[in-house]
GROMACS .gro file of C-alpha atoms in nm:
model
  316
    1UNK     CA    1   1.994   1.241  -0.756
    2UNK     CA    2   1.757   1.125  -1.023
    3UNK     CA    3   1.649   1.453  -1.045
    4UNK     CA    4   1.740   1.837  -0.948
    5UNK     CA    5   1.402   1.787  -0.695
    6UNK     CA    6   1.488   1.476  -0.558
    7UNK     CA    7   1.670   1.312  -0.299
    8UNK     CA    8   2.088   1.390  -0.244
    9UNK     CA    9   2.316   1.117  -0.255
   10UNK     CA   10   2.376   1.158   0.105
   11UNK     CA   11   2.000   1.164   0.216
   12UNK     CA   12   1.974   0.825   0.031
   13UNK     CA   13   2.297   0.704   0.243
   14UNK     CA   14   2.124   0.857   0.545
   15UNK     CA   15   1.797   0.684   0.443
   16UNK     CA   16   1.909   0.364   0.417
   17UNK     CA   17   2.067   0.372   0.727
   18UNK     CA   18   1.732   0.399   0.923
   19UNK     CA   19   1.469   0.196   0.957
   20UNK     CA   20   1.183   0.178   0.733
   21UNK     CA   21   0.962   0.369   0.892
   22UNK     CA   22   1.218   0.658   1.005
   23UNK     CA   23   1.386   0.611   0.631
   24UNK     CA   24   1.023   0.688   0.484
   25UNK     CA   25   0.977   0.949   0.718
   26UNK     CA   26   1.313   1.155   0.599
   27UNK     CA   27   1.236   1.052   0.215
   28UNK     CA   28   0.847   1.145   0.218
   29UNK     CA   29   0.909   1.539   0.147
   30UNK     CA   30   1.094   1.392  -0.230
   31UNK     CA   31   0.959   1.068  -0.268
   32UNK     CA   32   0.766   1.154  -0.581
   33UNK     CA   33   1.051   1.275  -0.740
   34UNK     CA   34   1.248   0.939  -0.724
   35UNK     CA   35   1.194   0.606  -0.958
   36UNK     CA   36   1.074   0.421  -0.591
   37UNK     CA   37   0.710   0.583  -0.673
   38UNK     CA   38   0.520   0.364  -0.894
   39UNK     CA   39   0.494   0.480  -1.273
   40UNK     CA   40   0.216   0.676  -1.336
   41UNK     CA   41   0.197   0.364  -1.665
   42UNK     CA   42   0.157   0.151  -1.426
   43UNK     CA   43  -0.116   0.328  -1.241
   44UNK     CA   44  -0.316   0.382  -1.534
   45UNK     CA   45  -0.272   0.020  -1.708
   46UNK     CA   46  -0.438  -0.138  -1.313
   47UNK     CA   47  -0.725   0.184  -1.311
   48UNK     CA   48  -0.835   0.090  -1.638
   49UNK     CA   49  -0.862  -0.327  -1.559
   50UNK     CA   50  -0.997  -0.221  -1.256
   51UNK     CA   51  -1.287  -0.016  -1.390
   52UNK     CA   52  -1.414  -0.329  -1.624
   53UNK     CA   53  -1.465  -0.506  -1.290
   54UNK     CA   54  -1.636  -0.238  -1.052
   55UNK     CA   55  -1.725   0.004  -0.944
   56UNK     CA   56  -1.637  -0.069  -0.569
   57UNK     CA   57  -1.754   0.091  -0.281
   58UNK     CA   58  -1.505   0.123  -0.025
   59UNK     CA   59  -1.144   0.071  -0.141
   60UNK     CA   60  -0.822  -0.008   0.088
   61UNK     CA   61  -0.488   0.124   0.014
   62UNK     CA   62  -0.223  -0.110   0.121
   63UNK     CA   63   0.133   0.060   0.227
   64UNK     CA   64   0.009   0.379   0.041
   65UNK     CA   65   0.315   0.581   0.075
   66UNK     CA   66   0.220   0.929  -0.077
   67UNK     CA   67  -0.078   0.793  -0.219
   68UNK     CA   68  -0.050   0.729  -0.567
   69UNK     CA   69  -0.296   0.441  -0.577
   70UNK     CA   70  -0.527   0.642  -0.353
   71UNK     CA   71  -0.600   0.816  -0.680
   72UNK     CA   72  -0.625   0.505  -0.846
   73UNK     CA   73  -0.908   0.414  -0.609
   74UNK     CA   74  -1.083   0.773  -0.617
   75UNK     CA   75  -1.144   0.667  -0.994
   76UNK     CA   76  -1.325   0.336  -0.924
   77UNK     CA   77  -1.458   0.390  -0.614
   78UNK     CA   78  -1.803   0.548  -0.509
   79UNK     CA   79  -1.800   0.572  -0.125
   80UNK     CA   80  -1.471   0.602   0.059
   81UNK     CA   81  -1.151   0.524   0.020
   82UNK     CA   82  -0.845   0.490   0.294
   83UNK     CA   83  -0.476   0.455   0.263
   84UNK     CA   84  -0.268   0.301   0.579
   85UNK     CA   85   0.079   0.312   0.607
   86UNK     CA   86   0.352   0.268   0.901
   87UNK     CA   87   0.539   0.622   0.785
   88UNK     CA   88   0.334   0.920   0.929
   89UNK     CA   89   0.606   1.130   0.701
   90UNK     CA   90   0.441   0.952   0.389
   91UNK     CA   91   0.086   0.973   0.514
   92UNK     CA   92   0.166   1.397   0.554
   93UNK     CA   93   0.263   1.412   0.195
   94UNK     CA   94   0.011   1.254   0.067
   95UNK     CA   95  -0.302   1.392   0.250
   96UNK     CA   96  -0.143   1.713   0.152
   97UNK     CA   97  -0.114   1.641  -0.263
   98UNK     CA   98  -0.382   1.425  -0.287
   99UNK     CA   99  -0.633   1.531  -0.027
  100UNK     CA  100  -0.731   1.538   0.341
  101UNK     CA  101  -1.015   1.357   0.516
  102UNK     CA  102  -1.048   1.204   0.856
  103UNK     CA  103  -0.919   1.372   1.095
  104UNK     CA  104  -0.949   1.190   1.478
  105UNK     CA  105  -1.290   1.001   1.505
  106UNK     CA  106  -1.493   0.999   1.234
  107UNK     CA  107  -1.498   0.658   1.018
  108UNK     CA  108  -1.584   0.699   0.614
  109UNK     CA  109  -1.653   0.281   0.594
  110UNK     CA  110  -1.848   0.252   0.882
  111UNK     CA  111  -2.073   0.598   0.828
  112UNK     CA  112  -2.182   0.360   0.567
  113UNK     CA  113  -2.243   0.004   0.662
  114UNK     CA  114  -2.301   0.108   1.023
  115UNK     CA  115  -2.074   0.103   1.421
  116UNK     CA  116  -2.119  -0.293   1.396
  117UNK     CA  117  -1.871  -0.313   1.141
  118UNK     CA  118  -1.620  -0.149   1.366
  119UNK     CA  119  -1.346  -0.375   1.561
  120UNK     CA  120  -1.152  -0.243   1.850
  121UNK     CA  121  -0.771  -0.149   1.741
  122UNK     CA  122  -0.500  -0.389   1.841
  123UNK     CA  123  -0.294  -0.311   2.084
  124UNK     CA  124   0.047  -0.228   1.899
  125UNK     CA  125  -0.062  -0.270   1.556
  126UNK     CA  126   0.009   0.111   1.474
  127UNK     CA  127   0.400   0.086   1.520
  128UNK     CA  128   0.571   0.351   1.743
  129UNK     CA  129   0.322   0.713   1.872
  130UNK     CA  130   0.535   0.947   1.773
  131UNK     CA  131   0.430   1.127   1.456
  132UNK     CA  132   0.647   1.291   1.242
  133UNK     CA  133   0.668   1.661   1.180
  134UNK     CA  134   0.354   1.747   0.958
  135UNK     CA  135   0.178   1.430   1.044
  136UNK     CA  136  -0.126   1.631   1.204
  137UNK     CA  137  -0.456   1.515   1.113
  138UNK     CA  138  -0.351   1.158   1.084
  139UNK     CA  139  -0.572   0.915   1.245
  140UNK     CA  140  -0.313   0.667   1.459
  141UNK     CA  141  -0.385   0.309   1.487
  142UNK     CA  142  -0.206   0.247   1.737
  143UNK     CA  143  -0.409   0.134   2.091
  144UNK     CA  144  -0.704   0.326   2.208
  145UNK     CA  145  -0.693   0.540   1.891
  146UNK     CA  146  -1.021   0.608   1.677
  147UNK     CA  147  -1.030   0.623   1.298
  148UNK     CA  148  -1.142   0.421   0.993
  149UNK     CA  149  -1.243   0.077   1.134
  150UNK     CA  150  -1.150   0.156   1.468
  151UNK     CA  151  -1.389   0.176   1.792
  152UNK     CA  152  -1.376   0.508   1.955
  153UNK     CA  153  -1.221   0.482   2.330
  154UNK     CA  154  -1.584   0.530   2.515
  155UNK     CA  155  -1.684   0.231   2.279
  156UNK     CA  156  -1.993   0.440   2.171
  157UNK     CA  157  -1.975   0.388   1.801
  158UNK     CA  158  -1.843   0.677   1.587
  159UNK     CA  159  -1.968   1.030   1.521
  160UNK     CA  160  -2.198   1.036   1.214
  161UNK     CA  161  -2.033   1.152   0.924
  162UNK     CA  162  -2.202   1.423   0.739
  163UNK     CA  163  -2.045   1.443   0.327
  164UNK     CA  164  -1.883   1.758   0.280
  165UNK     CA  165  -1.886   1.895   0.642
  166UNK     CA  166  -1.555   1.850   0.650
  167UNK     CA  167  -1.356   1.956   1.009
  168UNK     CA  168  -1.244   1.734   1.329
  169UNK     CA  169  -1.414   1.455   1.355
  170UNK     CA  170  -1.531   1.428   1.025
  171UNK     CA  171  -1.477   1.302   0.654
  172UNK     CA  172  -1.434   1.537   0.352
  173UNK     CA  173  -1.633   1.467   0.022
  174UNK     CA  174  -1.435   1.576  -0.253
  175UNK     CA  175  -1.680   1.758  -0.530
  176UNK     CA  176  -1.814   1.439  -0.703
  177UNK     CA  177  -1.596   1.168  -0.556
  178UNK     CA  178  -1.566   0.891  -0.253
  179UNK     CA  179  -1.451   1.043   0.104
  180UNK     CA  180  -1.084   1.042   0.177
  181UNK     CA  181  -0.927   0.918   0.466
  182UNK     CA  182  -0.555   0.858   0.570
  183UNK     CA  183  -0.467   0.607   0.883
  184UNK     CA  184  -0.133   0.575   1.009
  185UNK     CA  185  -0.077   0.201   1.101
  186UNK     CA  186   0.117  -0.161   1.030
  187UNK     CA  187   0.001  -0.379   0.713
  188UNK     CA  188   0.082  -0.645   0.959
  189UNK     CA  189  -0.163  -0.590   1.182
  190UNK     CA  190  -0.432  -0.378   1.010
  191UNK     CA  191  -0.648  -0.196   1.269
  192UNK     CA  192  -0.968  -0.239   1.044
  193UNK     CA  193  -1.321  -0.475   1.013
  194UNK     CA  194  -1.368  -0.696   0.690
  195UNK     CA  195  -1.530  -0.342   0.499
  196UNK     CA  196  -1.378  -0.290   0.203
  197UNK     CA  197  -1.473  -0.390  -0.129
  198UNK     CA  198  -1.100  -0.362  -0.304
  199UNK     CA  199  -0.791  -0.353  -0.180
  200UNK     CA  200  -0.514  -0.218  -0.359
  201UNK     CA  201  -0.111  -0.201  -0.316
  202UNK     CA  202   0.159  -0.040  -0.548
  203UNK     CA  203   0.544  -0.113  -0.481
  204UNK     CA  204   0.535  -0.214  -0.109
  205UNK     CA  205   0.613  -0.585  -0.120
  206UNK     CA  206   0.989  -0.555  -0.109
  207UNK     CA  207   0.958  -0.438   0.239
  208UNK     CA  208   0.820  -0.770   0.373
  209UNK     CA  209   1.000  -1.083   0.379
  210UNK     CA  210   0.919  -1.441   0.247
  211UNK     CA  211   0.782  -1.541   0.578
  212UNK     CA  212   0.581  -1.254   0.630
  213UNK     CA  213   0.395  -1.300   0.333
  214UNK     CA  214   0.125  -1.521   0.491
  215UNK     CA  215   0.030  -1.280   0.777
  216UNK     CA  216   0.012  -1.004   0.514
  217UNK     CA  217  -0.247  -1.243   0.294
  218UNK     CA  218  -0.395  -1.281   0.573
  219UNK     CA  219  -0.419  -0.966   0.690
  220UNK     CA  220  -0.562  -0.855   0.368
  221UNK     CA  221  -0.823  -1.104   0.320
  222UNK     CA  222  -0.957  -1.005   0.676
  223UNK     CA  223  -1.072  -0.649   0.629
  224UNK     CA  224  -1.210  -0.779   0.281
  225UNK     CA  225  -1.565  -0.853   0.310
  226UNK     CA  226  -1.677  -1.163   0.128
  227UNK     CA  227  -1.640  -1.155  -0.235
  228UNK     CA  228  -1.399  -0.850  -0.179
  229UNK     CA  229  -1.109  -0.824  -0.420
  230UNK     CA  230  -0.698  -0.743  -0.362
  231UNK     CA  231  -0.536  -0.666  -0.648
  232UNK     CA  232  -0.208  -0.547  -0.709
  233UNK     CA  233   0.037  -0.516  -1.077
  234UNK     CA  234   0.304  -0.784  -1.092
  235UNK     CA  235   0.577  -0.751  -1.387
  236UNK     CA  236   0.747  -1.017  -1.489
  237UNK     CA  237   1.147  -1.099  -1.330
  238UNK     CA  238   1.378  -0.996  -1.581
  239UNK     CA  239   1.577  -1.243  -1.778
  240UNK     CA  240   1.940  -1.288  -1.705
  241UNK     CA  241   2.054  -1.119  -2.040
  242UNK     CA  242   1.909  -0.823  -1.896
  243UNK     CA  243   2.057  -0.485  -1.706
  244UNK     CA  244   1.798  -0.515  -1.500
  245UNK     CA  245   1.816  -0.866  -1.360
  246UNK     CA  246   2.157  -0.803  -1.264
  247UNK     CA  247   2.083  -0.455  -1.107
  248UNK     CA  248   1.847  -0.604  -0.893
  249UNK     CA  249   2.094  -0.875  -0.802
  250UNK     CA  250   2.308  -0.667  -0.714
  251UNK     CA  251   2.093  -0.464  -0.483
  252UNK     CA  252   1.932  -0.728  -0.297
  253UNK     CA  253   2.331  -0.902  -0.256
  254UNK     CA  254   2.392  -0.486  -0.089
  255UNK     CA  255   2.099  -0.504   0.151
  256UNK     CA  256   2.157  -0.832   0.248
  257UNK     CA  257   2.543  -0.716   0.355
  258UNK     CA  258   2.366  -0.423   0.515
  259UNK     CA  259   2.155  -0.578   0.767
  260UNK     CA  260   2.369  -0.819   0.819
  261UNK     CA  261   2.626  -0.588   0.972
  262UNK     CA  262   2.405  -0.253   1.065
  263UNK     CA  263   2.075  -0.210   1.291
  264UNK     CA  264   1.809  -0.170   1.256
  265UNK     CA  265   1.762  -0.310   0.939
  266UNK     CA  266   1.617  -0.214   0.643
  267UNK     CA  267   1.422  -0.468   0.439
  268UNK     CA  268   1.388  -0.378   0.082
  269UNK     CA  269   1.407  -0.650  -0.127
  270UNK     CA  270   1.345  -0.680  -0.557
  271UNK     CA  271   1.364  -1.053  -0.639
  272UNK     CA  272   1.160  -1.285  -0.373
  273UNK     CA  273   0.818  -1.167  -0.490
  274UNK     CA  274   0.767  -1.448  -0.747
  275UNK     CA  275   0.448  -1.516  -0.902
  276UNK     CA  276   0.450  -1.863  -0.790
  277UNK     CA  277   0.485  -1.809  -0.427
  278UNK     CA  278   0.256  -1.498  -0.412
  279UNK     CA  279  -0.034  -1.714  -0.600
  280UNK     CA  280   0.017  -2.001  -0.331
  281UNK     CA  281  -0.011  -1.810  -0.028
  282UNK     CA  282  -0.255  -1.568  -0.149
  283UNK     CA  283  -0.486  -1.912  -0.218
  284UNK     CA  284  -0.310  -2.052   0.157
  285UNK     CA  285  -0.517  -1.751   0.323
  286UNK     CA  286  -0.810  -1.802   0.149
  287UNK     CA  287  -0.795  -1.634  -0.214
  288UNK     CA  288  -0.909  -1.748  -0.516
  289UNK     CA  289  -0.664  -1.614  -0.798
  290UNK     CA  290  -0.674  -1.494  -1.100
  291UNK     CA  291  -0.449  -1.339  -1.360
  292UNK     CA  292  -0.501  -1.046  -1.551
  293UNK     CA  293  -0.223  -0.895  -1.853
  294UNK     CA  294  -0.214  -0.570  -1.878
  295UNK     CA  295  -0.187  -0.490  -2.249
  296UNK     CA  296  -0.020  -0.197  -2.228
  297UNK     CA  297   0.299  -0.316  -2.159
  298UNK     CA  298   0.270  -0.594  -2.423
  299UNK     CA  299   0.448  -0.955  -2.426
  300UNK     CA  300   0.789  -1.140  -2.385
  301UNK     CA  301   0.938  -1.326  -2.647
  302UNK     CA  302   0.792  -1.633  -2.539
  303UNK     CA  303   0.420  -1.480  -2.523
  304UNK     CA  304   0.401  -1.412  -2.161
  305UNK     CA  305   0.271  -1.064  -2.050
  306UNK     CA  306   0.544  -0.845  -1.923
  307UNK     CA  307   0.305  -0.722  -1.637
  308UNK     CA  308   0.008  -0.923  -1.499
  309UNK     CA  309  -0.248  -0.755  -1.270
  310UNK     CA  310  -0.321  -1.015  -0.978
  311UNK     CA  311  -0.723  -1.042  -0.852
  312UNK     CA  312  -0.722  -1.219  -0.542
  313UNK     CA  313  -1.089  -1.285  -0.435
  314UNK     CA  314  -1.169  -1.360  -0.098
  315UNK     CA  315  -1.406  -1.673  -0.081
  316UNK     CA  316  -1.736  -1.683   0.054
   0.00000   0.00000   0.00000
C-alpha cells in the first residue's frame, strides 16, 4: 500500500491491532515509505526557521521514530543531538539510515556540560526491556540503565567521551557535525536532566491524549535548560469543505470504535491537537509562546498561515 516498498494492507490491519509500541515495532522496517513520516517540506520549511534562531548546542528529539527530525537537528546543532522514542523497532531503523552513536554508557550532553547534569533514570520510564530484533546498540531508559542523561549504575559519573572514537561506551562524531545518540524510552517520563538547548518533535502528538498533554509539556520543559526552546510545525485543521477534514473525521470516529471494543489500544488521533489548547498548556507548564508561519506553505483564504511553527520558550 501507498507504495510497492511499503506496508501490505494486512500488516497495516495487523499494526493497528497492537499496541503502539509493538505496532511501531512491526511498521519500523517500511515506515519511511508510508505518508505517517513527516514530509520532507515540512522538514525543510522548520530547519530553515530554525537556523535564523540558533545555532543550538544540544538538541532533543521528541518521539523520533526513524529519525527524520534528527537530521533536522544535525543541521542546526553544534554539539550533540539525541532522539528518544518508546519503539526500539523505530530507534533500529533509524540509527541504521541516519547514523549510530551511543552505544551503553557514554553520554554526548553531559561529556559537555559535565556528570552534574546527569539525573538518575526513573524507575519505569523506559516502557517494557525487551528490545526488538535489531535494536542492539540502543541505550534503554528503563531502571538502572546508563545513556544520555542517565547516571551509570555505580553512580560514578559517565565515561569521558572522546569525538570520533567511536565503539562501546562511546559517542560517534560524524565528519563535521554534532554526536549522535539514540535512547530508547517514554516521552512521558523522559529519563534526561534539563540539557538541551532545542527540542524538537515531528508527527507524534496523535499518540497522546488531551489529558496527557500537560505531563508531556511538562516533561519537555524539564530537560530544557532555561531559555531552552521546543518547537514543533503545526498546520492548520482543515475546513469542512475539505477531503481532508472529513478523512480525518472519519479516522478518529474508526479508532475511537477500535479501542473501544479491542485491547490494548491504540491511540492515534488527527483532530484534538488544536492550536488553542496546545498554546494554553504549553504556557500552563511554564512556556512562553510564540508563533512562527512558515512561508512555504503560504496562506488560507482568510490570511492565516496554513502551517505555523510553534517556539515554546522555557522561562527563566
Amino acid at each position: 500500500m501507498f507504495t510497492p516498498q511499503g506496508p501490505s494492507l494486512r500488516e497495516l490491519a495487523v499494526q493497528a491491532l497492537s499496541s503502539v509500541e509493538h505496532g511501531y515495532d512491526l511498521l519500523a522496517p517500511k515506515f519511511d515509505q508510508t505518508p505517517f513520516r513527516t514530509p520532507d517540506s515540512v522538514l525543510e520549511a522548520v530547519e530553515a526557521a530554525l537556523s535564523s534562531m540558533g545555532p543550538f548546542e544540544h538538541g532533543l528529539d521528541l518521539c523520533c521514530g526513524t529519525g527524520a527530525g534528527m537530521e533536522v537537528l544535525r543541521e542546526v546543532c553544534r554539539e550533540s543531538v539525541t532522539g528518544v522514542d518508546i519503539s526500539a523497532g523505530m530507534l533500529a531503523v533509524g540509527r541504521e539510515r541516519v547514523g549510530s552513536g551511543t552505544t551503553r554508557s557514554a553520554d554526548p550532553v553531559a561529556a559537555s556540560v559535565g556528570p552534574e547534569a546527569l539525573s538518575p533514570a526513573t524507575p519505569g520510564a523506559g516502557g517494557p526491556g525487551s528490545a526488538a530484533p535489531g535494536s542492539e546498540g540502543l541505550v534503554s531508559a528503563t531502571s538502572g540503565s546508563e545513556g544520555p542523561g542517565l547516571a551509570p549504575s555505580d553512580s560514578e559519573g559517565p565515561a569521558p567521551v572522546t569525538p570520533g572514537s567511536g565503539g562501546p561506551g562511546r559517542a560517534t562524531t560524524r565528519s563535521g557535525g554534532p554526536r549522535v545518540s539514540w535512547v530508547r524510552g517514554d516521552a512521558l517520563a523522559l529519563p534526561f536532566a534539563p540539557v538541551f538547548d532545542l527540542a524538537v518533535s515531528f508527527g507524534a502528538f496523535g499518540h497522546f491524549l488531551p489529558e496527557e498533554l500537560p505531563g508531556l509539556f511538562a516533561e519537555a520543559h524539564s530537560v530544557l535548560r532555561p531559555g531552552g526552546r521546543f518547537a514543533f510545525p503545526l498546520p492548520a485543521p482543515a475546513p469542512p469543505n475539505s477531503p481532508w477534514y472529513w478523512a480525518a473525521l472519519g479516522f478518529d470516529a474508526a479508532m475511537r470504535v477500535r479501542n473501544a471494543v479491542w485491547r490494548p489500544p491504540f491511540v492515534m488521533y488527527y483532530r484534538p491537537f488544536r492550536l488553542g489548547v496546545v498554546r494554553r498548556e504549553l504556557e500552563h507548564a511554564g512556556f512562553e509562546v510564540e508563533l512562527f508561519a512558515l512561508p512555504e506553505f503560504g496562506r488560507r483564504p482568510d490570511g492565516s498561515p496554513r502551517c505555523r511553527m510553534v517556539v515554546a520558550t522555557r522561562k527563566g
